[in-house]
């Protein structure tokens, strides 16, 4: 298990890989399905992970963008993302990481 680094692999021509990280499987799958339905000129690959680190025994493509999905109704969801952040190299945070929150209500507190 290792830290994800943006320069571990060379980029592929006309191909992008997005990694969705979050504790809610159904929400991640729904987001992945909607992303893949959109037409784009390049090939889009979407991978799902409940948390980081990813197993090092698996061969995977270069990850171009990491999206951390946080459900504001679940304290575990936020803790999961906080723990996963330790397994991402700091250079990923320069335009290669996105945080998406769901389930927010005005005045809602964790």
PDB file of N, CA and C in Angstrom:
ATOM      1  N   UNK A   1       0.855  -1.165   0.000  1.00  0.00           N
ATOM      2  CA  UNK A   1       0.000   0.000   0.000  1.00  0.00           C
ATOM      3  C   UNK A   1       0.901   1.226   0.000  1.00  0.00           C
ATOM      4  N   UNK A   2       0.592   2.150  -0.896  1.00  0.00           N
ATOM      5  CA  UNK A   2       1.485   3.280  -1.062  1.00  0.00           C
ATOM      6  C   UNK A   2       0.702   4.571  -1.221  1.00  0.00           C
ATOM      7  N   UNK A   3       1.458   5.641  -1.230  1.00  0.00           N
ATOM      8  CA  UNK A   3       0.895   6.967  -1.425  1.00  0.00           C
ATOM      9  C   UNK A   3       0.658   7.169  -2.919  1.00  0.00           C
ATOM     10  N   UNK A   4      -0.506   7.745  -3.272  1.00  0.00           N
ATOM     11  CA  UNK A   4      -0.785   8.041  -4.676  1.00  0.00           C
ATOM     12  C   UNK A   4      -0.019   9.283  -5.094  1.00  0.00           C
ATOM     13  N   UNK A   5       0.710   9.177  -6.199  1.00  0.00           N
ATOM     14  CA  UNK A   5       1.477  10.294  -6.736  1.00  0.00           C
ATOM     15  C   UNK A   5       1.023  10.556  -8.168  1.00  0.00           C
ATOM     16  N   UNK A   6       0.911  11.826  -8.574  1.00  0.00           N
ATOM     17  CA  UNK A   6       0.407  12.117  -9.914  1.00  0.00           C
ATOM     18  C   UNK A   6       1.380  11.771 -11.033  1.00  0.00           C
ATOM     19  N   UNK A   7       2.644  11.613 -10.758  1.00  0.00           N
ATOM     20  CA  UNK A   7       3.626  11.365 -11.815  1.00  0.00           C
ATOM     21  C   UNK A   7       4.157   9.930 -11.795  1.00  0.00           C
ATOM     22  N   UNK A   8       3.439   9.015 -11.170  1.00  0.00           N
ATOM     23  CA  UNK A   8       3.865   7.614 -11.139  1.00  0.00           C
ATOM     24  C   UNK A   8       3.882   6.986 -12.528  1.00  0.00           C
ATOM     25  N   UNK A   9       2.964   7.415 -13.375  1.00  0.00           N
ATOM     26  CA  UNK A   9       2.848   6.854 -14.717  1.00  0.00           C
ATOM     27  C   UNK A   9       2.690   7.982 -15.717  1.00  0.00           C
ATOM     28  N   UNK A  10       3.036   7.711 -16.959  1.00  0.00           N
ATOM     29  CA  UNK A  10       2.884   8.698 -18.026  1.00  0.00           C
ATOM     30  C   UNK A  10       1.417   8.828 -18.417  1.00  0.00           C
ATOM     31  N   UNK A  11       1.008  10.035 -18.828  1.00  0.00           N
ATOM     32  CA  UNK A  11      -0.385  10.193 -19.276  1.00  0.00           C
ATOM     33  C   UNK A  11      -0.621   9.450 -20.584  1.00  0.00           C
ATOM     34  N   UNK A  12      -1.868   9.033 -20.797  1.00  0.00           N
ATOM     35  CA  UNK A  12      -2.239   8.346 -22.023  1.00  0.00           C
ATOM     36  C   UNK A  12      -2.978   9.326 -22.928  1.00  0.00           C
ATOM     37  N   UNK A  13      -2.751   9.223 -24.212  1.00  0.00           N
ATOM     38  CA  UNK A  13      -3.355  10.120 -25.180  1.00  0.00           C
ATOM     39  C   UNK A  13      -4.873   9.929 -25.223  1.00  0.00           C
ATOM     40  N   UNK A  14      -5.610  11.028 -25.096  1.00  0.00           N
ATOM     41  CA  UNK A  14      -7.076  11.036 -25.179  1.00  0.00           C
ATOM     42  C   UNK A  14      -7.752  10.093 -24.186  1.00  0.00           C
ATOM     43  N   UNK A  15      -7.177   9.970 -23.003  1.00  0.00           N
ATOM     44  CA  UNK A  15      -7.756   9.096 -21.987  1.00  0.00           C
ATOM     45  C   UNK A  15      -7.539   9.733 -20.615  1.00  0.00           C
ATOM     46  N   UNK A  16      -8.577   9.739 -19.815  1.00  0.00           N
ATOM     47  CA  UNK A  16      -8.477  10.260 -18.453  1.00  0.00           C
ATOM     48  C   UNK A  16      -9.098   9.256 -17.493  1.00  0.00           C
ATOM     49  N   UNK A  17      -8.483   9.116 -16.335  1.00  0.00           N
ATOM     50  CA  UNK A  17      -8.979   8.203 -15.313  1.00  0.00           C
ATOM     51  C   UNK A  17      -9.303   9.002 -14.060  1.00  0.00           C
ATOM     52  N   UNK A  18     -10.533   8.852 -13.588  1.00  0.00           N
ATOM     53  CA  UNK A  18     -11.007   9.530 -12.386  1.00  0.00           C
ATOM     54  C   UNK A  18     -11.195   8.481 -11.305  1.00  0.00           C
ATOM     55  N   UNK A  19     -10.706   8.778 -10.107  1.00  0.00           N
ATOM     56  CA  UNK A  19     -10.890   7.896  -8.960  1.00  0.00           C
ATOM     57  C   UNK A  19     -11.877   8.555  -8.009  1.00  0.00           C
ATOM     58  N   UNK A  20     -13.012   7.893  -7.775  1.00  0.00           N
ATOM     59  CA  UNK A  20     -14.008   8.380  -6.820  1.00  0.00           C
ATOM     60  C   UNK A  20     -13.794   7.646  -5.507  1.00  0.00           C
ATOM     61  N   UNK A  21     -13.598   8.399  -4.433  1.00  0.00           N
ATOM     62  CA  UNK A  21     -13.337   7.813  -3.117  1.00  0.00           C
ATOM     63  C   UNK A  21     -14.440   8.253  -2.159  1.00  0.00           C
ATOM     64  N   UNK A  22     -15.101   7.287  -1.550  1.00  0.00           N
ATOM     65  CA  UNK A  22     -16.143   7.601  -0.584  1.00  0.00           C
ATOM     66  C   UNK A  22     -16.717   6.341   0.024  1.00  0.00           C
ATOM     67  N   UNK A  23     -17.369   6.497   1.161  1.00  0.00           N
ATOM     68  CA  UNK A  23     -17.882   5.356   1.911  1.00  0.00           C
ATOM     69  C   UNK A  23     -19.215   4.849   1.383  1.00  0.00           C
ATOM     70  N   UNK A  24     -19.906   5.647   0.583  1.00  0.00           N
ATOM     71  CA  UNK A  24     -21.252   5.298   0.121  1.00  0.00           C
ATOM     72  C   UNK A  24     -21.195   4.708  -1.287  1.00  0.00           C
ATOM     73  N   UNK A  25     -21.258   3.378  -1.375  1.00  0.00           N
ATOM     74  CA  UNK A  25     -21.147   2.692  -2.663  1.00  0.00           C
ATOM     75  C   UNK A  25     -22.199   3.138  -3.679  1.00  0.00           C
ATOM     76  N   UNK A  26     -23.445   3.214  -3.257  1.00  0.00           N
ATOM     77  CA  UNK A  26     -24.531   3.555  -4.179  1.00  0.00           C
ATOM     78  C   UNK A  26     -24.349   4.957  -4.739  1.00  0.00           C
ATOM     79  N   UNK A  27     -23.938   5.879  -3.903  1.00  0.00           N
ATOM     80  CA  UNK A  27     -23.719   7.258  -4.341  1.00  0.00           C
ATOM     81  C   UNK A  27     -22.567   7.339  -5.335  1.00  0.00           C
ATOM     82  N   UNK A  28     -21.474   6.628  -5.063  1.00  0.00           N
ATOM     83  CA  UNK A  28     -20.336   6.622  -5.978  1.00  0.00           C
ATOM     84  C   UNK A  28     -20.718   6.014  -7.316  1.00  0.00           C
ATOM     85  N   UNK A  29     -21.465   4.924  -7.287  1.00  0.00           N
ATOM     86  CA  UNK A  29     -21.870   4.268  -8.528  1.00  0.00           C
ATOM     87  C   UNK A  29     -22.784   5.162  -9.344  1.00  0.00           C
ATOM     88  N   UNK A  30     -23.683   5.865  -8.681  1.00  0.00           N
ATOM     89  CA  UNK A  30     -24.595   6.782  -9.373  1.00  0.00           C
ATOM     90  C   UNK A  30     -23.814   7.920 -10.019  1.00  0.00           C
ATOM     91  N   UNK A  31     -22.850   8.467  -9.320  1.00  0.00           N
ATOM     92  CA  UNK A  31     -22.012   9.527  -9.872  1.00  0.00           C
ATOM     93  C   UNK A  31     -21.190   9.015 -11.048  1.00  0.00           C
ATOM     94  N   UNK A  32     -20.613   7.834 -10.917  1.00  0.00           N
ATOM     95  CA  UNK A  32     -19.820   7.249 -12.000  1.00  0.00           C
ATOM     96  C   UNK A  32     -20.681   7.018 -13.239  1.00  0.00           C
ATOM     97  N   UNK A  33     -21.873   6.482 -13.057  1.00  0.00           N
ATOM     98  CA  UNK A  33     -22.766   6.233 -14.183  1.00  0.00           C
ATOM     99  C   UNK A  33     -23.124   7.526 -14.901  1.00  0.00           C
ATOM    100  N   UNK A  34     -23.417   8.583 -14.146  1.00  0.00           N
ATOM    101  CA  UNK A  34     -23.775   9.852 -14.780  1.00  0.00           C
ATOM    102  C   UNK A  34     -22.584  10.482 -15.504  1.00  0.00           C
ATOM    103  N   UNK A  35     -21.380  10.306 -14.972  1.00  0.00           N
ATOM    104  CA  UNK A  35     -20.188  10.824 -15.647  1.00  0.00           C
ATOM    105  C   UNK A  35     -19.954  10.085 -16.960  1.00  0.00           C
ATOM    106  N   UNK A  36     -20.142   8.784 -16.954  1.00  0.00           N
ATOM    107  CA  UNK A  36     -19.889   7.981 -18.148  1.00  0.00           C
ATOM    108  C   UNK A  36     -20.948   8.176 -19.232  1.00  0.00           C
ATOM    109  N   UNK A  37     -22.137   8.654 -18.863  1.00  0.00           N
ATOM    110  CA  UNK A  37     -23.185   8.916 -19.850  1.00  0.00           C
ATOM    111  C   UNK A  37     -22.891  10.162 -20.682  1.00  0.00           C
ATOM    112  N   UNK A  38     -22.119  11.088 -20.119  1.00  0.00           N
ATOM    113  CA  UNK A  38     -21.817  12.333 -20.820  1.00  0.00           C
ATOM    114  C   UNK A  38     -20.893  12.071 -22.000  1.00  0.00           C
ATOM    115  N   UNK A  39     -21.192  12.708 -23.115  1.00  0.00           N
ATOM    116  CA  UNK A  39     -20.346  12.564 -24.305  1.00  0.00           C
ATOM    117  C   UNK A  39     -19.104  13.434 -24.147  1.00  0.00           C
ATOM    118  N   UNK A  40     -17.956  12.861 -24.433  1.00  0.00           N
ATOM    119  CA  UNK A  40     -16.723  13.655 -24.448  1.00  0.00           C
ATOM    120  C   UNK A  40     -15.807  13.112 -25.539  1.00  0.00           C
ATOM    121  N   UNK A  41     -14.919  13.978 -26.005  1.00  0.00           N
ATOM    122  CA  UNK A  41     -14.038  13.611 -27.117  1.00  0.00           C
ATOM    123  C   UNK A  41     -13.005  12.570 -26.707  1.00  0.00           C
ATOM    124  N   UNK A  42     -12.674  12.521 -25.450  1.00  0.00           N
ATOM    125  CA  UNK A  42     -11.677  11.573 -24.953  1.00  0.00           C
ATOM    126  C   UNK A  42     -12.358  10.423 -24.222  1.00  0.00           C
ATOM    127  N   UNK A  43     -11.608   9.360 -24.009  1.00  0.00           N
ATOM    128  CA  UNK A  43     -12.128   8.219 -23.261  1.00  0.00           C
ATOM    129  C   UNK A  43     -12.019   8.510 -21.773  1.00  0.00           C
ATOM    130  N   UNK A  44     -13.108   8.313 -21.057  1.00  0.00           N
ATOM    131  CA  UNK A  44     -13.132   8.536 -19.613  1.00  0.00           C
ATOM    132  C   UNK A  44     -13.259   7.195 -18.911  1.00  0.00           C
ATOM    133  N   UNK A  45     -12.386   6.970 -17.951  1.00  0.00           N
ATOM    134  CA  UNK A  45     -12.462   5.778 -17.099  1.00  0.00           C
ATOM    135  C   UNK A  45     -12.749   6.257 -15.680  1.00  0.00           C
ATOM    136  N   UNK A  46     -13.611   5.546 -14.999  1.00  0.00           N
ATOM    137  CA  UNK A  46     -13.945   5.895 -13.621  1.00  0.00           C
ATOM    138  C   UNK A  46     -13.720   4.670 -12.754  1.00  0.00           C
ATOM    139  N   UNK A  47     -12.938   4.850 -11.688  1.00  0.00           N
ATOM    140  CA  UNK A  47     -12.694   3.777 -10.723  1.00  0.00           C
ATOM    141  C   UNK A  47     -13.267   4.209  -9.382  1.00  0.00           C
ATOM    142  N   UNK A  48     -13.757   3.250  -8.618  1.00  0.00           N
ATOM    143  CA  UNK A  48     -14.360   3.518  -7.314  1.00  0.00           C
ATOM    144  C   UNK A  48     -13.518   2.898  -6.209  1.00  0.00           C
ATOM    145  N   UNK A  49     -13.418   3.595  -5.089  1.00  0.00           N
ATOM    146  CA  UNK A  49     -12.720   3.060  -3.918  1.00  0.00           C
ATOM    147  C   UNK A  49     -13.437   3.551  -2.666  1.00  0.00           C
ATOM    148  N   UNK A  50     -13.604   2.648  -1.703  1.00  0.00           N
ATOM    149  CA  UNK A  50     -14.214   3.053  -0.433  1.00  0.00           C
ATOM    150  C   UNK A  50     -13.291   3.954   0.360  1.00  0.00           C
ATOM    151  N   UNK A  51     -11.992   3.669   0.280  1.00  0.00           N
ATOM    152  CA  UNK A  51     -11.010   4.458   1.025  1.00  0.00           C
ATOM    153  C   UNK A  51      -9.627   4.243   0.411  1.00  0.00           C
ATOM    154  N   UNK A  52      -8.693   5.009   0.854  1.00  0.00           N
ATOM    155  CA  UNK A  52      -7.290   4.860   0.466  1.00  0.00           C
ATOM    156  C   UNK A  52      -6.534   4.367   1.681  1.00  0.00           C
ATOM    157  N   UNK A  53      -5.458   3.648   1.518  1.00  0.00           N
ATOM    158  CA  UNK A  53      -4.682   3.420   0.305  1.00  0.00           C
ATOM    159  C   UNK A  53      -5.298   2.325  -0.556  1.00  0.00           C
ATOM    160  N   UNK A  54      -4.968   2.387  -1.841  1.00  0.00           N
ATOM    161  CA  UNK A  54      -5.350   1.337  -2.760  1.00  0.00           C
ATOM    162  C   UNK A  54      -4.361   0.191  -2.631  1.00  0.00           C
ATOM    163  N   UNK A  55      -4.778  -1.027  -2.849  1.00  0.00           N
ATOM    164  CA  UNK A  55      -3.835  -2.145  -2.761  1.00  0.00           C
ATOM    165  C   UNK A  55      -2.741  -2.008  -3.818  1.00  0.00           C
ATOM    166  N   UNK A  56      -1.510  -2.237  -3.432  1.00  0.00           N
ATOM    167  CA  UNK A  56      -0.388  -2.095  -4.365  1.00  0.00           C
ATOM    168  C   UNK A  56      -0.254  -3.299  -5.285  1.00  0.00           C
ATOM    169  N   UNK A  57      -0.940  -4.385  -4.980  1.00  0.00           N
ATOM    170  CA  UNK A  57      -0.836  -5.596  -5.793  1.00  0.00           C
ATOM    171  C   UNK A  57      -1.640  -5.500  -7.087  1.00  0.00           C
ATOM    172  N   UNK A  58      -2.516  -4.507  -7.199  1.00  0.00           N
ATOM    173  CA  UNK A  58      -3.369  -4.361  -8.370  1.00  0.00           C
ATOM    174  C   UNK A  58      -2.705  -3.437  -9.386  1.00  0.00           C
ATOM    175  N   UNK A  59      -2.699  -3.850 -10.658  1.00  0.00           N
ATOM    176  CA  UNK A  59      -2.191  -2.987 -11.720  1.00  0.00           C
ATOM    177  C   UNK A  59      -3.310  -2.032 -12.110  1.00  0.00           C
ATOM    178  N   UNK A  60      -3.046  -0.751 -12.042  1.00  0.00           N
ATOM    179  CA  UNK A  60      -4.074   0.236 -12.356  1.00  0.00           C
ATOM    180  C   UNK A  60      -3.490   1.320 -13.260  1.00  0.00           C
ATOM    181  N   UNK A  61      -4.360   2.032 -13.963  1.00  0.00           N
ATOM    182  CA  UNK A  61      -3.880   3.098 -14.839  1.00  0.00           C
ATOM    183  C   UNK A  61      -3.476   4.328 -14.023  1.00  0.00           C
ATOM    184  N   UNK A  62      -2.866   5.275 -14.694  1.00  0.00           N
ATOM    185  CA  UNK A  62      -2.540   6.563 -14.080  1.00  0.00           C
ATOM    186  C   UNK A  62      -3.849   7.230 -13.658  1.00  0.00           C
ATOM    187  N   UNK A  63      -3.870   7.815 -12.487  1.00  0.00           N
ATOM    188  CA  UNK A  63      -5.057   8.503 -11.985  1.00  0.00           C
ATOM    189  C   UNK A  63      -4.867   9.988 -12.243  1.00  0.00           C
ATOM    190  N   UNK A  64      -5.781  10.566 -13.018  1.00  0.00           N
ATOM    191  CA  UNK A  64      -5.678  11.966 -13.398  1.00  0.00           C
ATOM    192  C   UNK A  64      -6.414  12.897 -12.445  1.00  0.00           C
ATOM    193  N   UNK A  65      -7.435  12.396 -11.776  1.00  0.00           N
ATOM    194  CA  UNK A  65      -8.210  13.220 -10.847  1.00  0.00           C
ATOM    195  C   UNK A  65      -8.767  12.333  -9.749  1.00  0.00           C
ATOM    196  N   UNK A  66      -8.657  12.788  -8.510  1.00  0.00           N
ATOM    197  CA  UNK A  66      -9.271  12.098  -7.372  1.00  0.00           C
ATOM    198  C   UNK A  66     -10.424  12.959  -6.880  1.00  0.00           C
ATOM    199  N   UNK A  67     -11.596  12.350  -6.755  1.00  0.00           N
ATOM    200  CA  UNK A  67     -12.765  13.051  -6.223  1.00  0.00           C
ATOM    201  C   UNK A  67     -13.140  12.377  -4.907  1.00  0.00           C
ATOM    202  N   UNK A  68     -13.046  13.132  -3.819  1.00  0.00           N
ATOM    203  CA  UNK A  68     -13.469  12.627  -2.509  1.00  0.00           C
ATOM    204  C   UNK A  68     -14.919  13.030  -2.316  1.00  0.00           C
ATOM    205  N   UNK A  69     -15.789  12.049  -2.105  1.00  0.00           N
ATOM    206  CA  UNK A  69     -17.219  12.284  -1.949  1.00  0.00           C
ATOM    207  C   UNK A  69     -17.563  12.167  -0.474  1.00  0.00           C
ATOM    208  N   UNK A  70     -18.100  13.245   0.078  1.00  0.00           N
ATOM    209  CA  UNK A  70     -18.432  13.294   1.507  1.00  0.00           C
ATOM    210  C   UNK A  70     -19.935  13.477   1.660  1.00  0.00           C
ATOM    211  N   UNK A  71     -20.564  12.587   2.400  1.00  0.00           N
ATOM    212  CA  UNK A  71     -21.980  12.712   2.730  1.00  0.00           C
ATOM    213  C   UNK A  71     -22.069  13.452   4.062  1.00  0.00           C
ATOM    214  N   UNK A  72     -22.658  14.633   4.043  1.00  0.00           N
ATOM    215  CA  UNK A  72     -22.725  15.447   5.254  1.00  0.00           C
ATOM    216  C   UNK A  72     -23.656  14.870   6.313  1.00  0.00           C
ATOM    217  N   UNK A  73     -24.434  13.861   5.968  1.00  0.00           N
ATOM    218  CA  UNK A  73     -25.305  13.212   6.950  1.00  0.00           C
ATOM    219  C   UNK A  73     -24.590  12.094   7.690  1.00  0.00           C
ATOM    220  N   UNK A  74     -23.355  11.797   7.293  1.00  0.00           N
ATOM    221  CA  UNK A  74     -22.632  10.675   7.882  1.00  0.00           C
ATOM    222  C   UNK A  74     -21.277  11.128   8.422  1.00  0.00           C
ATOM    223  N   UNK A  75     -21.110  11.030   9.728  1.00  0.00           N
ATOM    224  CA  UNK A  75     -19.837  11.384  10.341  1.00  0.00           C
ATOM    225  C   UNK A  75     -18.731  10.435   9.863  1.00  0.00           C
ATOM    226  N   UNK A  76     -19.090   9.174   9.635  1.00  0.00           N
ATOM    227  CA  UNK A  76     -18.123   8.190   9.149  1.00  0.00           C
ATOM    228  C   UNK A  76     -17.591   8.579   7.775  1.00  0.00           C
ATOM    229  N   UNK A  77     -18.451   9.134   6.934  1.00  0.00           N
ATOM    230  CA  UNK A  77     -18.046   9.535   5.591  1.00  0.00           C
ATOM    231  C   UNK A  77     -16.926  10.570   5.650  1.00  0.00           C
ATOM    232  N   UNK A  78     -17.066  11.568   6.508  1.00  0.00           N
ATOM    233  CA  UNK A  78     -16.040  12.593   6.665  1.00  0.00           C
ATOM    234  C   UNK A  78     -14.758  11.998   7.239  1.00  0.00           C
ATOM    235  N   UNK A  79     -14.866  11.146   8.251  1.00  0.00           N
ATOM    236  CA  UNK A  79     -13.688  10.510   8.845  1.00  0.00           C
ATOM    237  C   UNK A  79     -12.950   9.646   7.828  1.00  0.00           C
ATOM    238  N   UNK A  80     -13.702   8.954   6.990  1.00  0.00           N
ATOM    239  CA  UNK A  80     -13.118   8.113   5.952  1.00  0.00           C
ATOM    240  C   UNK A  80     -12.268   8.944   4.995  1.00  0.00           C
ATOM    241  N   UNK A  81     -12.792  10.084   4.572  1.00  0.00           N
ATOM    242  CA  UNK A  81     -12.040  10.956   3.662  1.00  0.00           C
ATOM    243  C   UNK A  81     -10.821  11.535   4.372  1.00  0.00           C
ATOM    244  N   UNK A  82     -10.970  11.962   5.612  1.00  0.00           N
ATOM    245  CA  UNK A  82      -9.826  12.508   6.362  1.00  0.00           C
ATOM    246  C   UNK A  82      -8.698  11.489   6.462  1.00  0.00           C
ATOM    247  N   UNK A  83      -9.033  10.238   6.742  1.00  0.00           N
ATOM    248  CA  UNK A  83      -8.014   9.192   6.852  1.00  0.00           C
ATOM    249  C   UNK A  83      -7.395   8.878   5.488  1.00  0.00           C
ATOM    250  N   UNK A  84      -8.188   8.940   4.438  1.00  0.00           N
ATOM    251  CA  UNK A  84      -7.692   8.659   3.092  1.00  0.00           C
ATOM    252  C   UNK A  84      -6.728   9.732   2.604  1.00  0.00           C
ATOM    253  N   UNK A  85      -6.893  10.956   3.047  1.00  0.00           N
ATOM    254  CA  UNK A  85      -6.037  12.058   2.606  1.00  0.00           C
ATOM    255  C   UNK A  85      -4.564  11.827   2.938  1.00  0.00           C
ATOM    256  N   UNK A  86      -4.292  11.047   3.967  1.00  0.00           N
ATOM    257  CA  UNK A  86      -2.908  10.761   4.350  1.00  0.00           C
ATOM    258  C   UNK A  86      -2.185   9.916   3.305  1.00  0.00           C
ATOM    259  N   UNK A  87      -2.934   9.316   2.405  1.00  0.00           N
ATOM    260  CA  UNK A  87      -2.353   8.428   1.402  1.00  0.00           C
ATOM    261  C   UNK A  87      -2.296   9.070   0.014  1.00  0.00           C
ATOM    262  N   UNK A  88      -2.369  10.402  -0.013  1.00  0.00           N
ATOM    263  CA  UNK A  88      -2.285  11.144  -1.272  1.00  0.00           C
ATOM    264  C   UNK A  88      -1.099  12.100  -1.182  1.00  0.00           C
ATOM    265  N   UNK A  89      -0.239  12.039  -2.174  1.00  0.00           N
ATOM    266  CA  UNK A  89       0.921  12.921  -2.236  1.00  0.00           C
ATOM    267  C   UNK A  89       0.458  14.379  -2.343  1.00  0.00           C
ATOM    268  N   UNK A  90       1.178  15.280  -1.707  1.00  0.00           N
ATOM    269  CA  UNK A  90       0.799  16.701  -1.676  1.00  0.00           C
ATOM    270  C   UNK A  90       0.701  17.308  -3.072  1.00  0.00           C
ATOM    271  N   UNK A  91       1.491  16.828  -4.021  1.00  0.00           N
ATOM    272  CA  UNK A  91       1.447  17.406  -5.367  1.00  0.00           C
ATOM    273  C   UNK A  91       0.127  17.105  -6.090  1.00  0.00           C
ATOM    274  N   UNK A  92      -0.647  16.150  -5.609  1.00  0.00           N
ATOM    275  CA  UNK A  92      -1.956  15.881  -6.193  1.00  0.00           C
ATOM    276  C   UNK A  92      -2.921  17.037  -5.943  1.00  0.00           C
ATOM    277  N   UNK A  93      -2.678  17.816  -4.927  1.00  0.00           N
ATOM    278  CA  UNK A  93      -3.602  18.878  -4.561  1.00  0.00           C
ATOM    279  C   UNK A  93      -3.472  20.115  -5.442  1.00  0.00           C
ATOM    280  N   UNK A  94      -2.584  20.077  -6.411  1.00  0.00           N
ATOM    281  CA  UNK A  94      -2.447  21.178  -7.362  1.00  0.00           C
ATOM    282  C   UNK A  94      -3.287  20.890  -8.596  1.00  0.00           C
ATOM    283  N   UNK A  95      -4.599  20.985  -8.460  1.00  0.00           N
ATOM    284  CA  UNK A  95      -5.502  20.813  -9.580  1.00  0.00           C
ATOM    285  C   UNK A  95      -5.888  19.392  -9.907  1.00  0.00           C
ATOM    286  N   UNK A  96      -5.568  18.428  -9.041  1.00  0.00           N
ATOM    287  CA  UNK A  96      -5.888  17.034  -9.334  1.00  0.00           C
ATOM    288  C   UNK A  96      -6.756  16.391  -8.259  1.00  0.00           C
ATOM    289  N   UNK A  97      -7.264  17.194  -7.319  1.00  0.00           N
ATOM    290  CA  UNK A  97      -8.139  16.669  -6.274  1.00  0.00           C
ATOM    291  C   UNK A  97      -9.366  17.558  -6.183  1.00  0.00           C
ATOM    292  N   UNK A  98     -10.521  16.909  -6.010  1.00  0.00           N
ATOM    293  CA  UNK A  98     -11.778  17.630  -5.892  1.00  0.00           C
ATOM    294  C   UNK A  98     -12.540  17.050  -4.702  1.00  0.00           C
ATOM    295  N   UNK A  99     -13.231  17.894  -3.974  1.00  0.00           N
ATOM    296  CA  UNK A  99     -14.078  17.437  -2.876  1.00  0.00           C
ATOM    297  C   UNK A  99     -15.525  17.713  -3.246  1.00  0.00           C
ATOM    298  N   UNK A 100     -16.371  16.700  -3.137  1.00  0.00           N
ATOM    299  CA  UNK A 100     -17.779  16.820  -3.462  1.00  0.00           C
ATOM    300  C   UNK A 100     -18.571  16.445  -2.217  1.00  0.00           C
ATOM    301  N   UNK A 101     -19.424  17.356  -1.762  1.00  0.00           N
ATOM    302  CA  UNK A 101     -20.242  17.059  -0.581  1.00  0.00           C
ATOM    303  C   UNK A 101     -21.686  16.863  -1.015  1.00  0.00           C
ATOM    304  N   UNK A 102     -22.349  15.945  -0.371  1.00  0.00           N
ATOM    305  CA  UNK A 102     -23.743  15.664  -0.682  1.00  0.00           C
ATOM    306  C   UNK A 102     -24.567  15.662   0.597  1.00  0.00           C
ATOM    307  N   UNK A 103     -25.853  15.857   0.449  1.00  0.00           N
ATOM    308  CA  UNK A 103     -26.757  15.759   1.592  1.00  0.00           C
ATOM    309  C   UNK A 103     -26.740  16.969   2.499  1.00  0.00           C
ATOM    310  N   UNK A 104     -26.232  18.085   2.045  1.00  0.00           N
ATOM    311  CA  UNK A 104     -26.160  19.273   2.882  1.00  0.00           C
ATOM    312  C   UNK A 104     -27.522  19.941   3.056  1.00  0.00           C
ATOM    313  N   UNK A 105     -27.807  20.357   4.253  1.00  0.00           N
ATOM    314  CA  UNK A 105     -29.025  21.094   4.534  1.00  0.00           C
ATOM    315  C   UNK A 105     -28.657  22.409   5.214  1.00  0.00           C
ATOM    316  N   UNK A 106     -29.365  23.499   4.945  1.00  0.00           N
ATOM    317  CA  UNK A 106     -29.067  24.753   5.630  1.00  0.00           C
ATOM    318  C   UNK A 106     -29.180  24.580   7.142  1.00  0.00           C
ATOM    319  N   UNK A 107     -28.181  25.002   7.863  1.00  0.00           N
ATOM    320  CA  UNK A 107     -28.189  24.914   9.316  1.00  0.00           C
ATOM    321  C   UNK A 107     -27.856  23.546   9.872  1.00  0.00           C
ATOM    322  N   UNK A 108     -27.534  22.580   9.021  1.00  0.00           N
ATOM    323  CA  UNK A 108     -27.217  21.227   9.472  1.00  0.00           C
ATOM    324  C   UNK A 108     -25.819  21.177  10.048  1.00  0.00           C
ATOM    325  N   UNK A 109     -25.658  20.546  11.199  1.00  0.00           N
ATOM    326  CA  UNK A 109     -24.334  20.421  11.834  1.00  0.00           C
ATOM    327  C   UNK A 109     -24.016  18.961  12.078  1.00  0.00           C
ATOM    328  N   UNK A 110     -22.739  18.598  11.925  1.00  0.00           N
ATOM    329  CA  UNK A 110     -22.304  17.227  12.196  1.00  0.00           C
ATOM    330  C   UNK A 110     -22.285  16.953  13.673  1.00  0.00           C
TER     331      UNK A 110
END
